[in-house]
PDB file of C-alpha atoms in Angstrom:
ATOM      1  CA  MET A 287       0.000   0.000   0.000  1.00 39.00           C
ATOM      2  CA  ASN A 288       1.395   3.388  -0.975  1.00 36.00           C
ATOM      3  CA  LYS A 289       1.679   6.021   1.711  1.00 36.00           C
ATOM      4  CA  PHE A 290       2.662   9.665   1.588  1.00 34.00           C
ATOM      5  CA  THR A 291       2.140  12.743   3.719  1.00 34.00           C
ATOM      6  CA  ILE A 292       1.166  16.245   2.715  1.00 34.00           C
ATOM      7  CA  ALA A 293       1.030  19.354   4.857  1.00 33.00           C
ATOM      8  CA  THR A 294      -1.497  21.971   3.855  1.00 31.00           C
ATOM      9  CA  ILE A 295      -0.604  25.294   2.361  1.00 32.00           C
ATOM     10  CA  LEU A 296       2.270  27.060   4.069  1.00 32.00           C
ATOM     11  CA  GLY A 297       2.611  30.787   3.608  1.00 33.00           C
ATOM     12  CA  ILE A 298      -1.021  31.134   2.601  1.00 32.00           C
ATOM     13  CA  THR A 299      -2.802  30.116   5.784  1.00 31.00           C
ATOM     14  CA  THR A 300      -1.665  30.954   9.287  1.00 26.00           C
ATOM     15  CA  THR A 301      -1.833  27.360  10.458  1.00 30.00           C
ATOM     16  CA  ALA A 302      -0.397  24.245   8.898  1.00 32.00           C
ATOM     17  CA  THR A 303      -2.233  20.957   9.164  1.00 33.00           C
ATOM     18  CA  LEU A 304      -0.368  17.694   8.741  1.00 34.00           C
ATOM     19  CA  VAL A 305      -2.408  15.037   6.966  1.00 34.00           C
ATOM     20  CA  THR A 306      -1.336  11.426   6.481  1.00 35.00           C
ATOM     21  CA  LEU A 307      -2.950   9.792   3.488  1.00 36.00           C
ATOM     22  CA  VAL A 308      -2.982   6.192   2.382  1.00 37.00           C
ATOM     23  CA  ALA A 309      -3.279   5.587  -1.354  1.00 37.00           C
ATOM     24  CA  PRO A 310      -5.186   4.639  -3.386  1.00 38.00           C
ATOM     25  CA  ALA A 311      -7.935   6.121  -1.155  1.00 42.00           C
ATOM     26  CA  TYR A 312      -7.448   9.301  -3.148  1.00 51.00           C
ATOM     27  CA  GLY A 313      -4.396  11.252  -2.022  1.00 71.00           C
ATOM     28  CA  ALA A 314      -4.536  14.968  -1.368  1.00 82.00           C
ATOM     29  CA  SER A 315      -6.556  17.726  -2.944  1.00 85.00           C
ATOM     30  CA  LEU A 316      -5.196  21.169  -2.180  1.00 86.00           C
ATOM     31  CA  THR A 317      -6.980  24.414  -2.959  1.00 90.00           C
ATOM     32  CA  GLY A 318      -6.312  28.057  -2.224  1.00 92.00           C
ATOM     33  CA  SER A 319      -5.738  31.508  -3.647  1.00 93.00           C
ATOM     34  CA  LEU A 320      -2.523  33.392  -4.242  1.00 94.00           C
ATOM     35  CA  ALA A 321      -2.351  36.861  -2.638  1.00 94.00           C
ATOM     36  CA  ASN A 322      -1.143  38.349  -5.952  1.00 94.00           C
ATOM     37  CA  ALA A 323       0.350  37.235  -9.276  1.00 93.00           C
ATOM     38  CA  ASP A 324       3.908  37.260  -7.856  1.00 94.00           C
ATOM     39  CA  ALA A 325       3.046  35.124  -4.808  1.00 94.00           C
ATOM     40  CA  ILE A 326       3.821  31.415  -4.528  1.00 93.00           C
ATOM     41  CA  ALA A 327       2.235  28.602  -2.521  1.00 92.00           C
ATOM     42  CA  SER A 328       4.458  25.887  -1.040  1.00 89.00           C
ATOM     43  CA  LEU A 329       2.919  22.440  -0.634  1.00 85.00           C
ATOM     44  CA  PRO A 330       5.224  20.090   1.318  1.00 86.00           C
ATOM     45  CA  PHE A 331       4.712  16.364   0.704  1.00 85.00           C
ATOM     46  CA  ASN A 332       6.470  13.071   1.371  1.00 86.00           C
ATOM     47  CA  SER A 333       7.054  10.365  -1.228  1.00 88.00           C
ATOM     48  CA  ASP A 334       7.648   6.706  -0.413  1.00 87.00           C
ATOM     49  CA  GLY A 335       9.164   6.147  -3.860  1.00 88.00           C
ATOM     50  CA  SER A 336       5.876   5.273  -5.559  1.00 86.00           C
ATOM     51  CA  GLU A 337       4.673   6.912  -8.743  1.00 90.00           C
ATOM     52  CA  LEU A 338       2.639  10.057  -8.014  1.00 91.00           C
ATOM     53  CA  THR A 339       0.214  11.927 -10.250  1.00 92.00           C
ATOM     54  CA  PHE A 340       0.147  15.722 -10.053  1.00 93.00           C
ATOM     55  CA  ARG A 341      -2.939  17.359 -11.564  1.00 94.00           C
ATOM     56  CA  SER A 342      -4.260  20.904 -11.471  1.00 94.00           C
ATOM     57  CA  LEU A 343      -7.896  21.848 -11.971  1.00 93.00           C
ATOM     58  CA  SER A 344      -7.703  25.593 -11.459  1.00 91.00           C
ATOM     59  CA  TYR A 345      -7.892  26.638 -15.121  1.00 94.00           C
ATOM     60  CA  ASN A 346     -10.564  24.354 -16.614  1.00 94.00           C
ATOM     61  CA  GLY A 347     -12.221  23.160 -13.414  1.00 94.00           C
ATOM     62  CA  GLY A 348     -13.537  19.665 -12.809  1.00 93.00           C
ATOM     63  CA  THR A 349     -13.944  17.284  -9.897  1.00 94.00           C
ATOM     64  CA  ASN A 350     -10.855  16.826  -7.741  1.00 92.00           C
ATOM     65  CA  ALA A 351      -9.720  13.566  -6.166  1.00 88.00           C
ATOM     66  CA  ALA A 352     -11.670  14.395  -2.986  1.00 88.00           C
ATOM     67  CA  GLY A 353     -14.886  14.632  -5.017  1.00 90.00           C
ATOM     68  CA  THR A 354     -15.215  18.429  -4.763  1.00 92.00           C
ATOM     69  CA  VAL A 355     -16.323  20.290  -7.874  1.00 95.00           C
ATOM     70  CA  ILE A 356     -13.748  22.963  -8.754  1.00 94.00           C
ATOM     71  CA  PRO A 357     -15.098  25.835 -10.874  1.00 95.00           C
ATOM     72  CA  ALA A 358     -13.132  26.941 -13.935  1.00 95.00           C
ATOM     73  CA  GLY A 359     -11.599  30.402 -13.968  1.00 93.00           C
ATOM     74  CA  GLY A 360      -8.348  30.062 -12.024  1.00 93.00           C
ATOM     75  CA  PHE A 361      -4.891  30.711 -13.426  1.00 93.00           C
ATOM     76  CA  SER A 362      -2.631  28.379 -15.407  1.00 91.00           C
ATOM     77  CA  PRO A 363      -0.144  27.149 -12.777  1.00 92.00           C
ATOM     78  CA  VAL A 364       3.557  26.410 -12.902  1.00 93.00           C
ATOM     79  CA  LEU A 365       4.532  23.618 -10.494  1.00 94.00           C
ATOM     80  CA  THR A 366       8.162  23.440  -9.361  1.00 95.00           C
ATOM     81  CA  ILE A 367       9.357  20.552  -7.194  1.00 94.00           C
ATOM     82  CA  PHE A 368      12.182  20.918  -4.667  1.00 95.00           C
ATOM     83  CA  THR A 369      13.770  18.426  -2.270  1.00 93.00           C
ATOM     84  CA  ALA A 370      13.397  18.889   1.497  1.00 91.00           C
ATOM     85  CA  SER A 371      16.698  20.791   1.589  1.00 93.00           C
ATOM     86  CA  GLY A 372      15.357  23.184  -1.057  1.00 94.00           C
ATOM     87  CA  SER A 373      17.344  21.835  -4.004  1.00 95.00           C
ATOM     88  CA  TYR A 374      15.665  22.199  -7.385  1.00 95.00           C
ATOM     89  CA  PHE A 375      14.229  18.933  -8.769  1.00 93.00           C
ATOM     90  CA  ASN A 376      12.057  19.831 -11.782  1.00 92.00           C
ATOM     91  CA  GLU A 377       9.504  22.289 -13.150  1.00 92.00           C
ATOM     92  CA  TYR A 378       6.238  21.516 -14.897  1.00 91.00           C
ATOM     93  CA  THR A 379       3.996  23.864 -16.864  1.00 88.00           C
ATOM     94  CA  ASP A 380       1.324  23.612 -19.518  1.00 84.00           C
ATOM     95  CA  VAL A 381      -0.918  25.975 -21.447  1.00 79.00           C
ATOM     96  CA  GLU A 382      -3.864  25.460 -19.090  1.00 89.00           C
ATOM     97  CA  ASP A 383      -3.906  22.731 -16.412  1.00 92.00           C
ATOM     98  CA  LEU A 384      -1.118  20.326 -15.469  1.00 89.00           C
ATOM     99  CA  ASN A 385      -1.382  16.546 -15.490  1.00 92.00           C
ATOM    100  CA  PHE A 386       1.794  14.491 -15.115  1.00 92.00           C
ATOM    101  CA  THR A 387       3.239  11.565 -13.191  1.00 91.00           C
ATOM    102  CA  ALA A 388       6.617  11.418 -11.498  1.00 91.00           C
ATOM    103  CA  THR A 389       8.433   8.768  -9.528  1.00 90.00           C
ATOM    104  CA  LEU A 390      10.436  10.432  -6.787  1.00 89.00           C
ATOM    105  CA  LEU A 391      12.953   8.814  -4.482  1.00 91.00           C
ATOM    106  CA  PRO A 392      11.632   8.317  -0.942  1.00 91.00           C
ATOM    107  CA  GLY A 393      11.847  11.543   1.026  1.00 90.00           C
ATOM    108  CA  ASN A 394      10.369  14.958   1.674  1.00 90.00           C
ATOM    109  CA  TYR A 395       9.636  17.431  -1.120  1.00 91.00           C
ATOM    110  CA  GLN A 396       7.951  20.771  -1.774  1.00 90.00           C
ATOM    111  CA  ALA A 397       5.655  21.432  -4.711  1.00 91.00           C
ATOM    112  CA  VAL A 398       5.634  25.193  -5.313  1.00 93.00           C
ATOM    113  CA  ILE A 399       2.763  26.717  -7.288  1.00 93.00           C
ATOM    114  CA  SER A 400       3.303  29.976  -9.142  1.00 94.00           C
ATOM    115  CA  THR A 401       1.671  31.818 -12.022  1.00 93.00           C
ATOM    116  CA  PHE A 402       2.948  31.785 -15.579  1.00 90.00           C
ATOM    117  CA  GLY A 403       5.802  34.296 -15.815  1.00 91.00           C
ATOM    118  CA  ARG A 404       6.897  33.713 -12.204  1.00 93.00           C
ATOM    119  CA  PHE A 405       9.532  30.985 -12.364  1.00 90.00           C
ATOM    120  CA  PHE A 406      12.553  29.460 -10.671  1.00 93.00           C
ATOM    121  CA  ASP A 407      15.643  30.159 -12.790  1.00 92.00           C
ATOM    122  CA  SER A 408      17.134  26.650 -12.576  1.00 91.00           C
ATOM    123  CA  ALA A 409      19.858  27.531 -15.091  1.00 91.00           C
ATOM    124  CA  ASN A 410      21.355  30.033 -12.626  1.00 92.00           C
ATOM    125  CA  LYS A 411      20.002  28.890  -9.261  1.00 93.00           C
ATOM    126  CA  THR A 412      20.040  25.614  -7.363  1.00 92.00           C
ATOM    127  CA  ASN A 413      18.028  26.253  -4.177  1.00 93.00           C
ATOM    128  CA  ILE A 414      14.573  27.616  -3.389  1.00 93.00           C
ATOM    129  CA  SER A 415      16.171  30.042  -0.904  1.00 92.00           C
ATOM    130  CA  GLN A 416      17.484  31.965  -3.939  1.00 94.00           C
ATOM    131  CA  GLY A 417      13.902  32.910  -4.816  1.00 91.00           C
ATOM    132  CA  PHE A 418      11.740  33.057  -7.912  1.00 93.00           C
ATOM    133  CA  ASP A 419      12.174  35.466 -10.827  1.00 92.00           C
ATOM    134  CA  GLY A 420       9.908  37.238 -13.279  1.00 92.00           C
ATOM    135  CA  SER A 421       6.520  38.817 -12.907  1.00 90.00           C
ATOM    136  CA  GLY A 422       3.527  36.545 -12.747  1.00 90.00           C
ATOM    137  CA  ASP A 423       0.249  37.270 -14.451  1.00 89.00           C
ATOM    138  CA  PHE A 424      -3.235  35.870 -13.975  1.00 92.00           C
ATOM    139  CA  PHE A 425      -4.084  36.898 -17.574  1.00 91.00           C
ATOM    140  CA  GLY A 426      -7.568  38.059 -16.604  1.00 92.00           C
ATOM    141  CA  ARG A 427      -8.336  34.962 -14.538  1.00 94.00           C
ATOM    142  CA  ASN A 428      -8.762  34.677 -10.756  1.00 94.00           C
ATOM    143  CA  ALA A 429      -6.098  33.767  -8.160  1.00 94.00           C
ATOM    144  CA  ASN A 430      -7.563  30.359  -7.264  1.00 94.00           C
ATOM    145  CA  TYR A 431      -5.624  27.123  -7.623  1.00 92.00           C
ATOM    146  CA  ALA A 432      -6.533  23.472  -7.140  1.00 93.00           C
ATOM    147  CA  VAL A 433      -3.950  20.679  -7.186  1.00 93.00           C
ATOM    148  CA  ASP A 434      -4.277  16.933  -6.615  1.00 92.00           C
ATOM    149  CA  ILE A 435      -1.255  14.884  -5.569  1.00 92.00           C
ATOM    150  CA  VAL A 436      -2.246  11.235  -5.621  1.00 89.00           C
ATOM    151  CA  ALA A 437      -0.407   7.937  -5.555  1.00 86.00           C
ATOM    152  CA  VAL A 438      -0.903   5.941  -8.730  1.00 79.00           C
ATOM    153  CA  PRO A 439      -2.644   2.691  -7.714  1.00 72.00           C
ATOM    154  CA  GLU A 440      -0.629  -0.431  -8.362  1.00 66.00           C
ATOM    155  CA  PRO A 441      -2.498  -2.593 -10.863  1.00 63.00           C
ATOM    156  CA  SER A 442      -0.553  -5.754 -10.006  1.00 56.00           C
ATOM    157  CA  SER A 443      -2.859  -6.995  -7.229  1.00 55.00           C
ATOM    158  CA  SER A 444      -6.081  -6.527  -9.208  1.00 56.00           C
ATOM    159  CA  ILE A 445      -4.500  -8.075 -12.304  1.00 60.00           C
ATOM    160  CA  GLY A 446      -3.321 -11.048 -10.230  1.00 59.00           C
ATOM    161  CA  ILE A 447      -6.808 -11.632  -8.845  1.00 64.00           C
ATOM    162  CA  MET A 448      -8.297 -11.353 -12.321  1.00 63.00           C
ATOM    163  CA  LEU A 449      -5.778 -13.846 -13.762  1.00 61.00           C
ATOM    164  CA  ALA A 450      -6.377 -16.304 -10.913  1.00 64.00           C
ATOM    165  CA  GLY A 451     -10.136 -16.118 -11.534  1.00 64.00           C
ATOM    166  CA  LEU A 452      -9.672 -16.590 -15.261  1.00 63.00           C
ATOM    167  CA  SER A 453      -7.411 -19.611 -14.682  1.00 67.00           C
ATOM    168  CA  ALA A 454      -9.948 -21.189 -12.324  1.00 62.00           C
ATOM    169  CA  PHE A 455     -12.727 -20.599 -14.866  1.00 62.00           C
ATOM    170  CA  LYS A 456     -10.691 -22.184 -17.685  1.00 70.00           C
ATOM    171  CA  LEU A 457      -9.785 -25.184 -15.491  1.00 65.00           C
ATOM    172  CA  LYS A 458     -13.445 -25.716 -14.594  1.00 67.00           C
ATOM    173  CA  ARG A 459     -14.444 -25.598 -18.280  1.00 72.00           C
ATOM    174  CA  LYS A 460     -11.712 -28.109 -19.099  1.00 73.00           C
ATOM    175  CA  LEU A 461     -12.895 -30.480 -16.337  1.00 70.00           C
ATOM    176  CA  VAL A 462     -16.531 -30.228 -17.472  1.00 70.00           C
ATOM    177  CA  ALA A 463     -15.524 -30.891 -21.103  1.00 71.00           C
ATOM    178  CA  ALA A 464     -13.426 -33.900 -20.045  1.00 68.00           C
ATOM    179  CA  LYS A 465     -16.302 -35.316 -17.986  1.00 72.00           C
ATOM    180  CA  LYS A 466     -18.714 -34.946 -20.927  1.00 73.00           C
ATOM    181  CA  ALA A 467     -16.253 -36.755 -23.165  1.00 71.00           C
ATOM    182  CA  GLY A 468     -16.234 -39.655 -20.706  1.00 71.00           C
ATOM    183  CA  LEU A 469     -12.805 -38.963 -19.366  1.00 64.00           C
ATOM    184  CA  ASP A 470     -12.499 -38.979 -15.616  1.00 57.00           C
ATOM    185  CA  ARG A 471      -8.945 -37.763 -15.695  1.00 56.00           C
ATOM    186  CA  LEU A 472      -7.109 -35.097 -17.619  1.00 51.00           C
TER     187      LEU A 472
END
């Protein structure tokens, strides 16, 4: 069973809540608003080494992993991942909403949400403490964001059960056919 931990929005709310989630229950659905187009939201999480899916719903809306309907109208996010020590890992962006999977080594990470135009200059910087560059822009959209971080369910157990059932079914058919043919043994 996959397990990872996510702490709710730091720097946006005055309190941080630590939530432990067990996948594939659903993972974590994080929502909030940036104070302005140059603000960032830091979302700490812990990976156990399993494949994780990162998905935003702020731009086009939809139903998040928790089952909450997210209205369209938010900004197109940039998601930058850092290690627990603040070292740059990778940056993800798309024209509207993000949807990607990543397999991270076990450990603590930060997913940082920013607006398009506000970015971490990984060519010249190596640590989040060096700050973000550029001026963000909501491009006429609101400051709301919605991000799901969910563990990708492992299909192996359900496939194994399905194959075992199929094998049992085929064996039963073979035994019935043998009995009809007058053979007591295979």
